[in-house]
PDB file of N, CA and C in Angstrom:
ATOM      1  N   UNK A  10      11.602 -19.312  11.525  1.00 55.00           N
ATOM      2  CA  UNK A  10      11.196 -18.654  10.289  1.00 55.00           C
ATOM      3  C   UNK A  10       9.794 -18.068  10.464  1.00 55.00           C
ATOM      4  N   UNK A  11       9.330 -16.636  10.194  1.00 68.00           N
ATOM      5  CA  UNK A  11       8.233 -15.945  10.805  1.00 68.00           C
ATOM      6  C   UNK A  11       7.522 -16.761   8.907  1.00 68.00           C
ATOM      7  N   UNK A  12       5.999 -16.262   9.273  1.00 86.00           N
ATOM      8  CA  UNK A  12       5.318 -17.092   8.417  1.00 86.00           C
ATOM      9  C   UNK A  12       4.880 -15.685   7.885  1.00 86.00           C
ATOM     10  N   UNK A  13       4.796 -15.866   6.123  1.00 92.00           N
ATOM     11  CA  UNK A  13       4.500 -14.331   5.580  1.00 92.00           C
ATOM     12  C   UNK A  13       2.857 -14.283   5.641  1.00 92.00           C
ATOM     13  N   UNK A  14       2.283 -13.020   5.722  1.00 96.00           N
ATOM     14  CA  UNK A  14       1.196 -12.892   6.001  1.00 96.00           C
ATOM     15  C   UNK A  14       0.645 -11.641   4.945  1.00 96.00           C
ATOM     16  N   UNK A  15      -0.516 -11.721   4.694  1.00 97.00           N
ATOM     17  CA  UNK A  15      -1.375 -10.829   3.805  1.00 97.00           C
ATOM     18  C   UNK A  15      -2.000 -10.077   4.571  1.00 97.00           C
ATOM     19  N   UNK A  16      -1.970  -8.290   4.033  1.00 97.00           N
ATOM     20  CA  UNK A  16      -2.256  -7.104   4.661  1.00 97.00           C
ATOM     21  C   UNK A  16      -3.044  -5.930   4.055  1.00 97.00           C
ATOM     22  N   UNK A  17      -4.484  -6.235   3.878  1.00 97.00           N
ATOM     23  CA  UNK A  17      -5.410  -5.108   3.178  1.00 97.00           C
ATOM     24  C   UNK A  17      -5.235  -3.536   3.824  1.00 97.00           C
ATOM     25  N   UNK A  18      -4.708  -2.879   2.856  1.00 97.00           N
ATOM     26  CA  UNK A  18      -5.075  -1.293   3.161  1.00 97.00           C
ATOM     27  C   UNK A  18      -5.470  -0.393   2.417  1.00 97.00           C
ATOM     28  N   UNK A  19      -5.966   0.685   3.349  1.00 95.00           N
ATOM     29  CA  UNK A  19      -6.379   1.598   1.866  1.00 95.00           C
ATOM     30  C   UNK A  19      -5.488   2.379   1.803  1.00 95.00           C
ATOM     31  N   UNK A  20      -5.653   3.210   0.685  1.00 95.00           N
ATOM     32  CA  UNK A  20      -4.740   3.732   0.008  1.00 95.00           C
ATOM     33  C   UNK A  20      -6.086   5.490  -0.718  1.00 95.00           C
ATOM     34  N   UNK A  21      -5.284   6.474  -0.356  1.00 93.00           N
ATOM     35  CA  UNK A  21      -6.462   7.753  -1.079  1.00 93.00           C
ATOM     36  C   UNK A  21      -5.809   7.530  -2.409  1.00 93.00           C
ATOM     37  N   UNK A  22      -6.767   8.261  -3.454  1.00 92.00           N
ATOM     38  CA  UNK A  22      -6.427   8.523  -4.690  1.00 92.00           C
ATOM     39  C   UNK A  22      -5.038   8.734  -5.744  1.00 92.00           C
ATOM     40  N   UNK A  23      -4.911  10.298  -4.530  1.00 92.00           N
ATOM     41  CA  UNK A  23      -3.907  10.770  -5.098  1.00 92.00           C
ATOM     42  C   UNK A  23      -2.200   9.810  -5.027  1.00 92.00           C
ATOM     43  N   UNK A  24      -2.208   9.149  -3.727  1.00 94.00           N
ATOM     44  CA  UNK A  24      -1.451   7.798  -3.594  1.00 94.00           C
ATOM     45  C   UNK A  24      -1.192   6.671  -4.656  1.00 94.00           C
ATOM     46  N   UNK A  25      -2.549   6.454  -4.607  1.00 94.00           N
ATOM     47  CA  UNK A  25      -2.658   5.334  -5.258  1.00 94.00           C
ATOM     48  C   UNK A  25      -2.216   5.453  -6.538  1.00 94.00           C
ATOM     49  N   UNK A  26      -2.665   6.503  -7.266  1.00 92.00           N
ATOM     50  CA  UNK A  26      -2.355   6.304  -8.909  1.00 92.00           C
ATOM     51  C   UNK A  26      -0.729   6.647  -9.238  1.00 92.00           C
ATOM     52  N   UNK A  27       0.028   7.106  -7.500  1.00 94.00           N
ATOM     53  CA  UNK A  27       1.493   7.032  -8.067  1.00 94.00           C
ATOM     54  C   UNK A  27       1.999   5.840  -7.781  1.00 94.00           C
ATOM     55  N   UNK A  28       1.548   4.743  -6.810  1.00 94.00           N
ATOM     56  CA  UNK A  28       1.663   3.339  -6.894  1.00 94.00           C
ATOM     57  C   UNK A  28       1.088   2.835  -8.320  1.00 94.00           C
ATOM     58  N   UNK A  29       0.088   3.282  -8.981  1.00 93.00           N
ATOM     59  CA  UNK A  29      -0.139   2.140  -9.808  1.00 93.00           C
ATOM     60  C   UNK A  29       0.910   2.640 -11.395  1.00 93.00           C
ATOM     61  N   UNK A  30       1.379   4.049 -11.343  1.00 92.00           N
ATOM     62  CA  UNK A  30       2.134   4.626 -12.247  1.00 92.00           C
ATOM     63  C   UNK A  30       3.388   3.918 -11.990  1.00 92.00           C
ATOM     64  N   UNK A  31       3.966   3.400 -10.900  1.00 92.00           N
ATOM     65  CA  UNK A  31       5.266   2.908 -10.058  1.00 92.00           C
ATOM     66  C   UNK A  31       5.809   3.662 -10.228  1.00 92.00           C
ATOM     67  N   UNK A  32       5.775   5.145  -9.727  1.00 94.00           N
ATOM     68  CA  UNK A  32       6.846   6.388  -9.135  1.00 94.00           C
ATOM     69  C   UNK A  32       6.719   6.142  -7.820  1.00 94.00           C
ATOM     70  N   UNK A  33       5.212   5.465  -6.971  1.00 94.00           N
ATOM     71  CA  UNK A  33       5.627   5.400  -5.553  1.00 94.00           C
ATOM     72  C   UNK A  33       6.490   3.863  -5.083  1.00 94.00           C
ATOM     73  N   UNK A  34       6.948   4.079  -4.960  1.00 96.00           N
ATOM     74  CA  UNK A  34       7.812   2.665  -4.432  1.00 96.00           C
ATOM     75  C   UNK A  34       8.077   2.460  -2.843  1.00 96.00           C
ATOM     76  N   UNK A  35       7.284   3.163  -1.855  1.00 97.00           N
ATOM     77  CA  UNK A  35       7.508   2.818  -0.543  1.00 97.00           C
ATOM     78  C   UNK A  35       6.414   3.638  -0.213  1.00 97.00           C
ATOM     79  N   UNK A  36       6.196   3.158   1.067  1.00 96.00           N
ATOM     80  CA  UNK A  36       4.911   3.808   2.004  1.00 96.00           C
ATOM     81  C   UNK A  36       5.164   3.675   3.414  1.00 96.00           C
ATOM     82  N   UNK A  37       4.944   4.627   3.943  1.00 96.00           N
ATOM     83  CA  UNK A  37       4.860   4.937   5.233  1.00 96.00           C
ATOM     84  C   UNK A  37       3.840   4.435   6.087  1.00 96.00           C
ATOM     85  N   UNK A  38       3.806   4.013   7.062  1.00 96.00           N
ATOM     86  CA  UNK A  38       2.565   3.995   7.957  1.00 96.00           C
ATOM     87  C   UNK A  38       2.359   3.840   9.397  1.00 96.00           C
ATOM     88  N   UNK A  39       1.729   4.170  10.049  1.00 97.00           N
ATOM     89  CA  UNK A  39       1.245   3.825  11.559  1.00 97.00           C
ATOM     90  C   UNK A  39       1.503   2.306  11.651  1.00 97.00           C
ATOM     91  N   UNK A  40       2.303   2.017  12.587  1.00 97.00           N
ATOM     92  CA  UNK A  40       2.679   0.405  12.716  1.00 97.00           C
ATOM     93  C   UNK A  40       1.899  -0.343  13.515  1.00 97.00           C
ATOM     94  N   UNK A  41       0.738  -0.852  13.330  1.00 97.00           N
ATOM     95  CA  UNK A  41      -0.012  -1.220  14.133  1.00 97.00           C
ATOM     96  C   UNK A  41      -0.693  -2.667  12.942  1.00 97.00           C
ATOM     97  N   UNK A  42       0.112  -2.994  12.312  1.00 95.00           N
ATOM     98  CA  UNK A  42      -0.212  -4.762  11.712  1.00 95.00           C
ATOM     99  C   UNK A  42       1.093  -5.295  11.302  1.00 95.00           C
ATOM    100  N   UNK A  43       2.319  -4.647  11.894  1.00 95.00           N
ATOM    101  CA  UNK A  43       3.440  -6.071  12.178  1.00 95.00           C
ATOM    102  C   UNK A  43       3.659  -6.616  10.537  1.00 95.00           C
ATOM    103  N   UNK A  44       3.811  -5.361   9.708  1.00 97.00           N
ATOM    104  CA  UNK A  44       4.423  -6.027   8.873  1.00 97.00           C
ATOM    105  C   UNK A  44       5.780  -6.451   8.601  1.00 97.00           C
ATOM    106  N   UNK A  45       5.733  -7.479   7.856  1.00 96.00           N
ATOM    107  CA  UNK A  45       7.369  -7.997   8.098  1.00 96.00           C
ATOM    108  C   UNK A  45       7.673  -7.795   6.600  1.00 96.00           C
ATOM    109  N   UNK A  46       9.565  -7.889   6.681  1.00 97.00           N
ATOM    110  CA  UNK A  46       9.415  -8.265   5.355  1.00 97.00           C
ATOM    111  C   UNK A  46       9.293  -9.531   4.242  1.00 97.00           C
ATOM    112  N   UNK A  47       8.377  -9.648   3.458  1.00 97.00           N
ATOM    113  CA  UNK A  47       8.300 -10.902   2.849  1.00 97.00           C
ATOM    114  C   UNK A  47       6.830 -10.891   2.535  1.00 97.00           C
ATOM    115  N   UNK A  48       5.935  -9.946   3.461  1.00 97.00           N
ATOM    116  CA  UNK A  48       4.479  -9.701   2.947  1.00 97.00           C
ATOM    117  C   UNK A  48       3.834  -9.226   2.509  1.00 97.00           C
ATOM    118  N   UNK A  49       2.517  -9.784   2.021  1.00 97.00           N
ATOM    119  CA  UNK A  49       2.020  -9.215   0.815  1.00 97.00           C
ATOM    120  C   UNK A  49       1.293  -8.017   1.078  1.00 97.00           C
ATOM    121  N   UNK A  50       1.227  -6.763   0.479  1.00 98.00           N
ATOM    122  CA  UNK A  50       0.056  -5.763   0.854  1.00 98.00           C
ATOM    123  C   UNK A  50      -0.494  -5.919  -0.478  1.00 98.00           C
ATOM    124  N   UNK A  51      -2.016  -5.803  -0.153  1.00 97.00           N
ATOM    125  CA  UNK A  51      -2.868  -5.233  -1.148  1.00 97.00           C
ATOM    126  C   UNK A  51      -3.292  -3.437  -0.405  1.00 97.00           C
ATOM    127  N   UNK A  52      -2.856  -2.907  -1.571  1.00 97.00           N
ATOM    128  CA  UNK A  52      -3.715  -1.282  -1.220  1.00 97.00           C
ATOM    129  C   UNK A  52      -4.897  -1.266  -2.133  1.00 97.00           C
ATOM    130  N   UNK A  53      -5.584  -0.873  -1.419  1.00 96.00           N
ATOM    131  CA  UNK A  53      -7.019  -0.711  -1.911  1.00 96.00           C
ATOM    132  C   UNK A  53      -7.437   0.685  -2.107  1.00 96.00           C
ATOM    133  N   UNK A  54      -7.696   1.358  -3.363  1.00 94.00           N
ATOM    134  CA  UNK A  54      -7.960   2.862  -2.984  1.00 94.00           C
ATOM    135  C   UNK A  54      -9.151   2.839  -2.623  1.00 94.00           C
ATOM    136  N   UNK A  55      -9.252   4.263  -1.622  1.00 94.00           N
ATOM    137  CA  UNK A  55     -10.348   4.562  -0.932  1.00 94.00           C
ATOM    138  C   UNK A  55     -10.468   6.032  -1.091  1.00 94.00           C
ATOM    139  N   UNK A  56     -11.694   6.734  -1.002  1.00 90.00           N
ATOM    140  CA  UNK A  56     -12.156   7.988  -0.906  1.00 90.00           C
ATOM    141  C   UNK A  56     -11.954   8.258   0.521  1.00 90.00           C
ATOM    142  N   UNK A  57     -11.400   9.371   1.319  1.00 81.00           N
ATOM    143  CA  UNK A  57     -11.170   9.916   2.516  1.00 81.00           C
ATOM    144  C   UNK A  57     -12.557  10.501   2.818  1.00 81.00           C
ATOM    145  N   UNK A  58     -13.136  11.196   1.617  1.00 82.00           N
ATOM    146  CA  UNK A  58     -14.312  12.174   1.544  1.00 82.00           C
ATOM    147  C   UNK A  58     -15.243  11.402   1.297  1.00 82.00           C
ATOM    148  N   UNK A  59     -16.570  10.888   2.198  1.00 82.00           N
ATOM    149  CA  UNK A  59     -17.388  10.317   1.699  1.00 82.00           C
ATOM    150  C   UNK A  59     -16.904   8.457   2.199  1.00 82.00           C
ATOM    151  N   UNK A  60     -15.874   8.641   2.194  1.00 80.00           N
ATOM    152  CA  UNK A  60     -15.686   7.215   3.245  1.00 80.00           C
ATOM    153  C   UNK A  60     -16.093   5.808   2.079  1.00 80.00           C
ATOM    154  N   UNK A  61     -15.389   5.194   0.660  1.00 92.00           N
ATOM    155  CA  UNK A  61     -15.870   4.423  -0.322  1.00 92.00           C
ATOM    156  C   UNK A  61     -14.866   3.750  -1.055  1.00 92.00           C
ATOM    157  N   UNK A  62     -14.641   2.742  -1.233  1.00 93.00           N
ATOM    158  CA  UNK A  62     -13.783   2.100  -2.020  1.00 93.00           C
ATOM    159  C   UNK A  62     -14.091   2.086  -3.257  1.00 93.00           C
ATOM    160  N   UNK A  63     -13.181   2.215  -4.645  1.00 91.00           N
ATOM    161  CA  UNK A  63     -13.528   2.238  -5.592  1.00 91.00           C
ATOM    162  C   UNK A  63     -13.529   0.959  -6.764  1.00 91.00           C
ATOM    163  N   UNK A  64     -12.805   0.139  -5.918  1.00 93.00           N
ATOM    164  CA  UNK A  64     -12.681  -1.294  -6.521  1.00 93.00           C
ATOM    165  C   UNK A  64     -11.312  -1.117  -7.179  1.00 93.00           C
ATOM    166  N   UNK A  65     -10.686  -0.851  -6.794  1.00 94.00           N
ATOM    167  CA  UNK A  65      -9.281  -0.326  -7.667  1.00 94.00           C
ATOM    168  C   UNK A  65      -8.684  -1.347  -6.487  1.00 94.00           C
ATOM    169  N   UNK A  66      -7.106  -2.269  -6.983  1.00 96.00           N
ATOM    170  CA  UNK A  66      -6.664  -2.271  -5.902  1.00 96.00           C
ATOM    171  C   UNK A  66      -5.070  -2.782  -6.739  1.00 96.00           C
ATOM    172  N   UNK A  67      -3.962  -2.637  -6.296  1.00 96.00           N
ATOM    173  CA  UNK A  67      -2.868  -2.799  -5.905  1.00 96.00           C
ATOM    174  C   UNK A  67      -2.413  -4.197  -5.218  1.00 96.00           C
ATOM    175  N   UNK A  68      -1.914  -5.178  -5.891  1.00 97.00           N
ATOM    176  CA  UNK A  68      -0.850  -6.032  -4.800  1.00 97.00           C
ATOM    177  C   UNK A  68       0.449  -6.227  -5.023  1.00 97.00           C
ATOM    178  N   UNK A  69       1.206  -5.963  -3.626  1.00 97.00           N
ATOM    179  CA  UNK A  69       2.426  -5.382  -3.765  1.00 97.00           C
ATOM    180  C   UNK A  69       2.911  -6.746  -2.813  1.00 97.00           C
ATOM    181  N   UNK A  70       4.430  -6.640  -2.541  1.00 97.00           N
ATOM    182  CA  UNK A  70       5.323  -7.460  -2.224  1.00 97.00           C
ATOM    183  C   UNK A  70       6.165  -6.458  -0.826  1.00 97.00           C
ATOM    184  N   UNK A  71       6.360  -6.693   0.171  1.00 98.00           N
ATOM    185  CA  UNK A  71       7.348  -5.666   1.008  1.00 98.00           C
ATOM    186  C   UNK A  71       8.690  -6.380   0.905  1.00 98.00           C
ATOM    187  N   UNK A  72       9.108  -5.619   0.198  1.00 97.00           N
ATOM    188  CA  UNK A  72      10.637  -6.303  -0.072  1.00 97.00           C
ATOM    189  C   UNK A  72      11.242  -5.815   1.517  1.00 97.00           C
ATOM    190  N   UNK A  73      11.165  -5.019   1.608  1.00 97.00           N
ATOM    191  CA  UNK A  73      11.741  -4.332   3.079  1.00 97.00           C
ATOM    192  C   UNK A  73      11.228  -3.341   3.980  1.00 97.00           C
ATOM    193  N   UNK A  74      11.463  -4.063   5.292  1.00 97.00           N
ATOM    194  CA  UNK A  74      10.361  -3.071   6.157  1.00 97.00           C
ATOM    195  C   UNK A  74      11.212  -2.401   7.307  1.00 97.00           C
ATOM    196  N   UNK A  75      11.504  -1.179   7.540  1.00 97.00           N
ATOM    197  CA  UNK A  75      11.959  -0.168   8.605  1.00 97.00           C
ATOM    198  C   UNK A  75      11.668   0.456   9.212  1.00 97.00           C
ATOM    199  N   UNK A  76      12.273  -0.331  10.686  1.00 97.00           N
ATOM    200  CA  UNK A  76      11.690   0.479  11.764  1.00 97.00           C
ATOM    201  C   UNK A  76      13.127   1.297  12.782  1.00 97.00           C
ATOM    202  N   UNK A  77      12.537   2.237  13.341  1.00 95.00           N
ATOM    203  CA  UNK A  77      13.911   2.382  14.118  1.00 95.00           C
ATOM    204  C   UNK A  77      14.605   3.479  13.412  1.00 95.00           C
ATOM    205  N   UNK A  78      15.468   4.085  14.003  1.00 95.00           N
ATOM    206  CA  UNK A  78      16.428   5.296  13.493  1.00 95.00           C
ATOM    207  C   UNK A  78      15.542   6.729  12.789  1.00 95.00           C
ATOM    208  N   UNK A  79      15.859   6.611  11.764  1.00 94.00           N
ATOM    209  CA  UNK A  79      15.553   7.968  11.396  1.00 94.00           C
ATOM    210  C   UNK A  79      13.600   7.813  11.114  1.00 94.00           C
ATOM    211  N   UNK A  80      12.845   6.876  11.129  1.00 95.00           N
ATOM    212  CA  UNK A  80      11.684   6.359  11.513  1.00 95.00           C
ATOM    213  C   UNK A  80      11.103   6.550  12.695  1.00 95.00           C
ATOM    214  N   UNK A  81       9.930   7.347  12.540  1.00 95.00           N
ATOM    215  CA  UNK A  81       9.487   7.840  13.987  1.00 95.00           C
ATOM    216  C   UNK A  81       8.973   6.325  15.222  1.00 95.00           C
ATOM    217  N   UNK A  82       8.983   6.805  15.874  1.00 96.00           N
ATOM    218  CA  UNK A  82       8.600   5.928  16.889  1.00 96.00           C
ATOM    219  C   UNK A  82       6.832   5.492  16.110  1.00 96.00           C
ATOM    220  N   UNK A  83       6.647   4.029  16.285  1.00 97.00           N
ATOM    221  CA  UNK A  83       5.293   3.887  15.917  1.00 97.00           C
ATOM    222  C   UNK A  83       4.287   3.817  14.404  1.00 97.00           C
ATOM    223  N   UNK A  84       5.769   3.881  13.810  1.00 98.00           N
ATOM    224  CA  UNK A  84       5.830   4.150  12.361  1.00 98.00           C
ATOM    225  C   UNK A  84       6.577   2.858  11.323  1.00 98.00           C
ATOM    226  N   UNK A  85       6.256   2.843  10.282  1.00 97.00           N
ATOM    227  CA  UNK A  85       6.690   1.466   9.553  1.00 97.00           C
ATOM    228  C   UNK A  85       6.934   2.186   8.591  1.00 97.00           C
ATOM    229  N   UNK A  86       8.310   1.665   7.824  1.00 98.00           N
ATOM    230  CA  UNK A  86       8.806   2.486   6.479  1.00 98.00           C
ATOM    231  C   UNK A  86       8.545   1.269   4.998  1.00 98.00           C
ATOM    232  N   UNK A  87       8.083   1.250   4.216  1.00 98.00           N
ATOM    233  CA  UNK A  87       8.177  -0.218   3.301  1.00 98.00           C
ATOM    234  C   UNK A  87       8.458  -0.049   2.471  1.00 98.00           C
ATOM    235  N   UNK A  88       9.142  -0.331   1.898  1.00 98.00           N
ATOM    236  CA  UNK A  88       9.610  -0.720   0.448  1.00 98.00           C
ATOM    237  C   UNK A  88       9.166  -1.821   0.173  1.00 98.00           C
ATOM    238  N   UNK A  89       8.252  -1.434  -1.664  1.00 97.00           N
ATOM    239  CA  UNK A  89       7.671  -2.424  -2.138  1.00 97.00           C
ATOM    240  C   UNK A  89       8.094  -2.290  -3.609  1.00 97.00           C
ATOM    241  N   UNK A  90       7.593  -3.686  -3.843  1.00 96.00           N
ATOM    242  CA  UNK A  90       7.372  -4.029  -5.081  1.00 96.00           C
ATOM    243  C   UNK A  90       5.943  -4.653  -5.979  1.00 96.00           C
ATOM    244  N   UNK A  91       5.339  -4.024  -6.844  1.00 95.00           N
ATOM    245  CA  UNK A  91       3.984  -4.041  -7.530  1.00 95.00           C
ATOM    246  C   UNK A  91       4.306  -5.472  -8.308  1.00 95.00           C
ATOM    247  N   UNK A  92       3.191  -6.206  -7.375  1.00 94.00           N
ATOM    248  CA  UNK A  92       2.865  -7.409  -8.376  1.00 94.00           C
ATOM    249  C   UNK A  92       1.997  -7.415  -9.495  1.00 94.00           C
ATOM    250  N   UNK A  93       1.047  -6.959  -8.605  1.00 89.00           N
ATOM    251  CA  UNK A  93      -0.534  -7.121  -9.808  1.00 89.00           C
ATOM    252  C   UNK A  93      -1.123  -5.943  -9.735  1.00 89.00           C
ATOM    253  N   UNK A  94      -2.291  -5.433 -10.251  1.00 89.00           N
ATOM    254  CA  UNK A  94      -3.346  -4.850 -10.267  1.00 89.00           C
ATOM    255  C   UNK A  94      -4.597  -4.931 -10.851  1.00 89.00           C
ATOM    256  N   UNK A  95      -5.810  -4.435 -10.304  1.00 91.00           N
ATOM    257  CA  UNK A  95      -6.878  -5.119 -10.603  1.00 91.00           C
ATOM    258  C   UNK A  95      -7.488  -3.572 -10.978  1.00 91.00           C
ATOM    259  N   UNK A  96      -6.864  -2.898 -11.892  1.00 86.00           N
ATOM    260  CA  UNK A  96      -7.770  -1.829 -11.942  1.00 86.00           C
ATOM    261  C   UNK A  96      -8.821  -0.652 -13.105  1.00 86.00           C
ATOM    262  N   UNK A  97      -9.455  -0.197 -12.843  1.00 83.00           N
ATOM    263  CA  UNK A  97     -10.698   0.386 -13.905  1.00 83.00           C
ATOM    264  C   UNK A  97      -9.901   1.920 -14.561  1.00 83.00           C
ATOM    265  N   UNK A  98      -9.020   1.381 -15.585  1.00 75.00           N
ATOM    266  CA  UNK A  98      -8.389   2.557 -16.419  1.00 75.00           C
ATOM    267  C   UNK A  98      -9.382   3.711 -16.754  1.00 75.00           C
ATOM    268  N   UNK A  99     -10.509   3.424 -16.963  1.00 72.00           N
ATOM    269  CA  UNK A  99     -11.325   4.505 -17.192  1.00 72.00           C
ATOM    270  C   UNK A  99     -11.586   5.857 -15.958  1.00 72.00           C
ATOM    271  N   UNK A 100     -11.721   5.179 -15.427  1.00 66.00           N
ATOM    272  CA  UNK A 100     -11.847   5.551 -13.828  1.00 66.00           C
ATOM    273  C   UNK A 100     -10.831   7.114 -13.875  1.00 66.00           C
ATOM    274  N   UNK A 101      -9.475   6.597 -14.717  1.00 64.00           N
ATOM    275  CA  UNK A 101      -8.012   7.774 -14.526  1.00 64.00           C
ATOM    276  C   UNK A 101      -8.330   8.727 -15.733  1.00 64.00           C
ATOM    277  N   UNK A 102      -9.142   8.310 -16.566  1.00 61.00           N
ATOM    278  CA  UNK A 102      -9.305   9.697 -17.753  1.00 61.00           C
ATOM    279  C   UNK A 102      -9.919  10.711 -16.985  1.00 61.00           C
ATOM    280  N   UNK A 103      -9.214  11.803 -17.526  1.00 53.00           N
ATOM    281  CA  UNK A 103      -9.750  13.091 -17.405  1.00 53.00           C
ATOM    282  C   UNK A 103     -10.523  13.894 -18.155  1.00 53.00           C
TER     283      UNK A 103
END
């Protein structure tokens, strides 16, 4: 039985607020932290521009993780599910 493990990432803006809306329900990524399924991600949004976290963050569940087939080589497919969030609503007014 693999042991589930916790996985900080960031996440840009425009991402993030369709994770925290839950229209995004999976994420793609460079496979280089072995996620399995059963673990936890926190996404953390981050500014690309200027390089800054905003204290916003996302914790999600990987219900399922795909690799292989129509998934590029080197690449992780996830399907998640939004547990919590820790985040500054003000922050999203326009």
């Amino acid at each position: 039985m693999n042991k589930k493990r916790h996985h900080e990432l960031k996440m840009w803006p425009e991402y993030f607020r369709l994770l925290v809306d839950d229209v995004k329900l999976s994420d793609i990524r460079v496979d280089d932290r072995d996620i399995q399924d059963g673990d936890t991600v926190c996404f953390r949004e981050f500014f690309q521009v200027g390089g800054g976290f905003t204290g916003n963050e996302v914790m999600t569940f990987a219900t399922r993780v795909l690799r292989g087939g129509a998934i590029p080589k080197g690449y992780v497919f996830i399907c998640l599910r939004k547990l919590s969030s820790s985040i500054d609503e003000s922050y999203f007014k326009t």
